Amino acid sequence: MMTAFFRTVILYFLIMTGLRLMGKRQIGELEPGELVLTMMISDLATVPMQDFGIPLLAGVIPILTLLALSMLLSQLSLTSLRFRRLACGAPSVLIREGVLQQEAMRKNRYTLDELLEELRGQGITGIKEVKYAVLENSGHLSVLPWARCQPPTAEQMGLKTEEEMTLPVVLVNDGRLLRRNLKAQGLDEAWLRKTLREEGLSSHREAFLLTLDEEGQVTCVRKEGTA
């Protein structure tokens, strides 16, 4: 029982580390090679988990080999455009200036129903509204409407606007003080205690969320049941 537990824990953290090395992507955004790698790693990990007669290294070594190969191929993709096109493919234009590119659709086995579904999902009802629709390597369809079909921006309308959006920094997360974020803002715990008192709290443990934006605006949410 303990053998199964430790094998599972080791393989779990090994796979998680490998996926982090691949970068932050959703499953639908994986390149073909990355998707194959993910599937192969999952299969390799299940074998030593289920069959205790197989040494743990029989699963660990192939996984490490695949991760090393993936990192090597990623580095080659960064340095060689030709290799990147060979390994990852190239985006395909499915609509060009409102005209369907039927040959590109056939080459990518992309049906008209799939195309129309993607367009509807982006609020577009007709092909004529689209200047370009590009099928990316990840399978995502990038749709660029004609300028006349896009809503006008404040700049196009000649309106003067002020940039009011700021990025808040989390200082307290579910009662836990993030000292690194506090220090990065040039603040100390004395400032924090003063701010908490102004919000009616005696300790950061009573705060569910406390953020500070670039304008110095504090947002505080009290934990339920601490009033």
XYZ file of C-alpha atoms in Angstrom:
227
model
C 0.000 0.000 0.000
C 2.771 2.436 0.925
C 4.654 1.490 -2.246
C 1.663 2.461 -4.353
C 1.313 5.719 -2.434
C 4.936 6.807 -2.873
C 5.028 5.744 -6.549
C 1.930 7.803 -7.256
C 3.251 10.873 -5.428
C 6.634 10.743 -7.198
C 5.108 10.332 -10.652
C 2.495 13.017 -9.984
C 5.061 15.671 -9.074
C 7.316 14.568 -11.919
C 4.521 15.044 -14.453
C 3.440 18.364 -12.924
C 7.022 19.633 -13.176
C 7.190 18.530 -16.797
C 3.939 20.260 -17.704
C 5.131 23.468 -16.052
C 8.257 23.319 -18.206
C 6.007 23.151 -21.268
C 4.503 26.520 -20.337
C 1.064 27.714 -19.331
C -1.319 26.490 -21.996
C -4.812 25.088 -22.044
C -5.380 21.720 -23.685
C -6.995 23.373 -26.705
C -3.930 25.584 -27.206
C -1.330 22.809 -27.310
C 0.753 22.359 -30.427
C 0.486 18.860 -31.993
C 3.839 17.799 -30.541
C 2.880 19.026 -27.074
C -0.432 17.176 -27.190
C 1.322 13.928 -28.189
C 3.858 14.433 -25.392
C 1.096 14.950 -22.812
C -0.715 11.792 -23.878
C 2.474 9.699 -23.894
C 3.528 10.907 -20.444
C 0.117 10.070 -18.976
C 0.303 6.550 -20.419
C 3.861 5.995 -19.196
C 2.949 7.116 -15.687
C 0.001 4.742 -15.281
C 2.039 1.582 -15.944
C 4.368 1.699 -12.887
C 1.464 2.961 -10.754
C -0.616 -0.137 -11.467
C 2.026 -2.858 -11.883
C 4.345 -3.087 -8.887
C 6.455 -5.673 -10.702
C 7.758 -2.931 -12.991
C 10.573 -0.835 -11.467
C 9.716 2.797 -10.862
C 12.666 3.849 -13.013
C 11.016 2.094 -15.951
C 8.444 4.878 -15.884
C 10.613 7.749 -14.670
C 13.388 7.404 -17.262
C 11.066 7.465 -20.340
C 9.210 10.457 -18.899
C 12.452 12.362 -18.306
C 13.611 11.411 -21.797
C 10.425 12.783 -23.366
C 10.650 16.001 -21.356
C 14.285 16.479 -22.371
C 13.368 15.824 -26.004
C 10.508 18.316 -25.762
C 12.800 21.016 -24.365
C 15.344 20.307 -27.115
C 12.703 20.601 -29.818
C 11.394 23.822 -28.253
C 14.882 25.286 -28.346
C 15.297 24.250 -31.977
C 11.940 25.881 -32.775
C 13.194 29.131 -31.272
C 16.379 29.142 -33.323
C 15.188 27.710 -36.663
C 12.145 28.989 -38.548
C 12.315 26.053 -40.959
C 12.247 23.522 -38.122
C 9.431 25.409 -36.403
C 7.300 25.244 -39.547
C 8.092 21.538 -39.947
C 7.313 20.644 -36.321
C 4.426 22.993 -35.606
C 2.982 23.732 -39.028
C 1.871 27.147 -40.238
C -1.351 29.131 -39.811
C -3.863 28.792 -42.647
C -6.091 31.567 -43.973
C -9.636 30.192 -44.312
C -11.314 33.487 -45.237
C -9.503 36.171 -47.199
C -11.287 39.505 -47.766
C -14.701 37.911 -47.326
C -13.998 34.967 -49.652
C -13.832 31.373 -48.460
C -10.536 29.628 -49.175
C -11.956 26.206 -49.978
C -8.619 24.586 -50.761
C -7.219 25.635 -47.370
C -10.333 24.264 -45.658
C -9.977 20.917 -47.425
C -6.272 20.756 -46.604
C -6.994 21.281 -42.900
C -10.142 19.099 -42.954
C -12.090 22.046 -41.615
C -15.789 21.804 -42.419
C -18.098 24.663 -43.259
C -20.251 23.834 -40.231
C -17.219 24.177 -37.939
C -16.301 27.504 -39.517
C -19.808 28.934 -39.168
C -19.986 27.723 -35.557
C -16.731 29.499 -34.735
C -17.934 32.694 -36.410
C -21.220 32.643 -34.486
C -19.261 32.111 -31.272
C -17.453 35.387 -31.962
C -20.654 37.293 -32.725
C -20.366 37.175 -36.517
C -23.315 35.981 -38.573
C -21.987 36.190 -42.120
C -18.794 35.360 -43.974
C -18.927 38.701 -45.787
C -18.356 40.464 -42.451
C -14.918 38.858 -42.130
C -11.790 40.244 -43.751
C -9.521 37.454 -42.516
C -10.109 34.216 -40.619
C -6.905 32.410 -39.712
C -6.712 28.856 -38.393
C -3.834 28.945 -35.910
C -1.475 26.053 -35.153
C -3.311 25.406 -31.879
C -6.622 24.910 -33.733
C -8.010 28.264 -32.594
C -9.712 30.375 -35.261
C -8.648 34.040 -35.232
C -11.325 36.200 -36.845
C -10.581 39.742 -38.034
C -13.734 41.578 -39.203
C -13.766 44.425 -41.682
C -13.281 47.833 -40.068
C -16.849 48.797 -41.006
C -18.179 45.807 -39.064
C -16.278 46.596 -35.867
C -17.636 48.851 -33.118
C -15.978 52.292 -33.162
C -13.322 53.024 -30.591
C -13.089 56.199 -28.510
C -10.062 57.239 -30.582
C -11.984 56.858 -33.842
C -14.844 58.927 -32.438
C -12.442 61.643 -31.309
C -13.262 61.239 -27.625
C -10.695 61.965 -24.948
C -10.503 59.256 -22.334
C -8.481 58.779 -19.195
C -6.807 55.487 -18.413
C -8.647 54.416 -15.268
C -7.776 50.720 -15.284
C -5.062 49.741 -12.822
C -3.675 46.371 -11.838
C -4.382 45.470 -8.186
C -1.839 43.589 -6.106
C -3.108 40.995 -3.639
C -1.761 41.590 -0.134
C -4.025 39.221 1.827
C -5.406 36.016 0.342
C -7.959 34.139 2.466
C -6.452 35.390 5.714
C -2.851 34.782 4.621
C -0.502 37.750 4.426
C 1.595 37.827 1.258
C 4.682 39.527 2.675
C 6.530 39.428 -0.644
C 3.795 41.478 -2.337
C 3.660 43.879 0.606
C 7.413 44.440 0.436
C 7.318 44.843 -3.350
C 4.912 47.775 -2.902
C 7.350 49.470 -0.498
C 5.006 48.933 2.439
C 5.404 47.384 5.869
C 3.191 45.675 8.415
C 2.623 48.945 10.286
C 0.877 50.308 7.166
C -1.085 47.078 6.923
C -2.279 47.240 10.543
C -3.349 50.868 10.066
C -5.237 49.984 6.888
C -6.945 47.019 8.527
C -8.086 49.202 11.450
C -9.591 51.663 8.965
C -11.502 48.747 7.438
C -12.724 47.641 10.861
C -10.460 44.603 11.122
C -8.056 43.771 13.935
C -5.905 41.270 12.022
C -5.161 40.218 8.469
C -6.591 36.797 9.383
C -10.041 38.420 9.402
C -9.655 39.542 5.758
C -10.689 37.236 2.946
C -9.134 39.555 0.357
C -7.094 42.747 0.543
C -5.728 44.389 -2.603
C -3.941 47.616 -3.432
C -3.985 49.093 -6.940
C -1.559 51.455 -8.657
C -3.612 54.464 -7.603
C -3.376 53.526 -3.920
C -6.987 52.340 -3.762
C -7.530 49.613 -1.173
C -10.157 46.904 -1.624
C -10.945 44.813 1.439
C -13.362 41.893 1.764
C -14.023 40.594 5.264
C -14.103 36.864 5.931
C -17.586 35.571 6.557
C -18.245 34.797 10.202
C -15.567 37.170 11.590
C -17.778 40.179 12.223
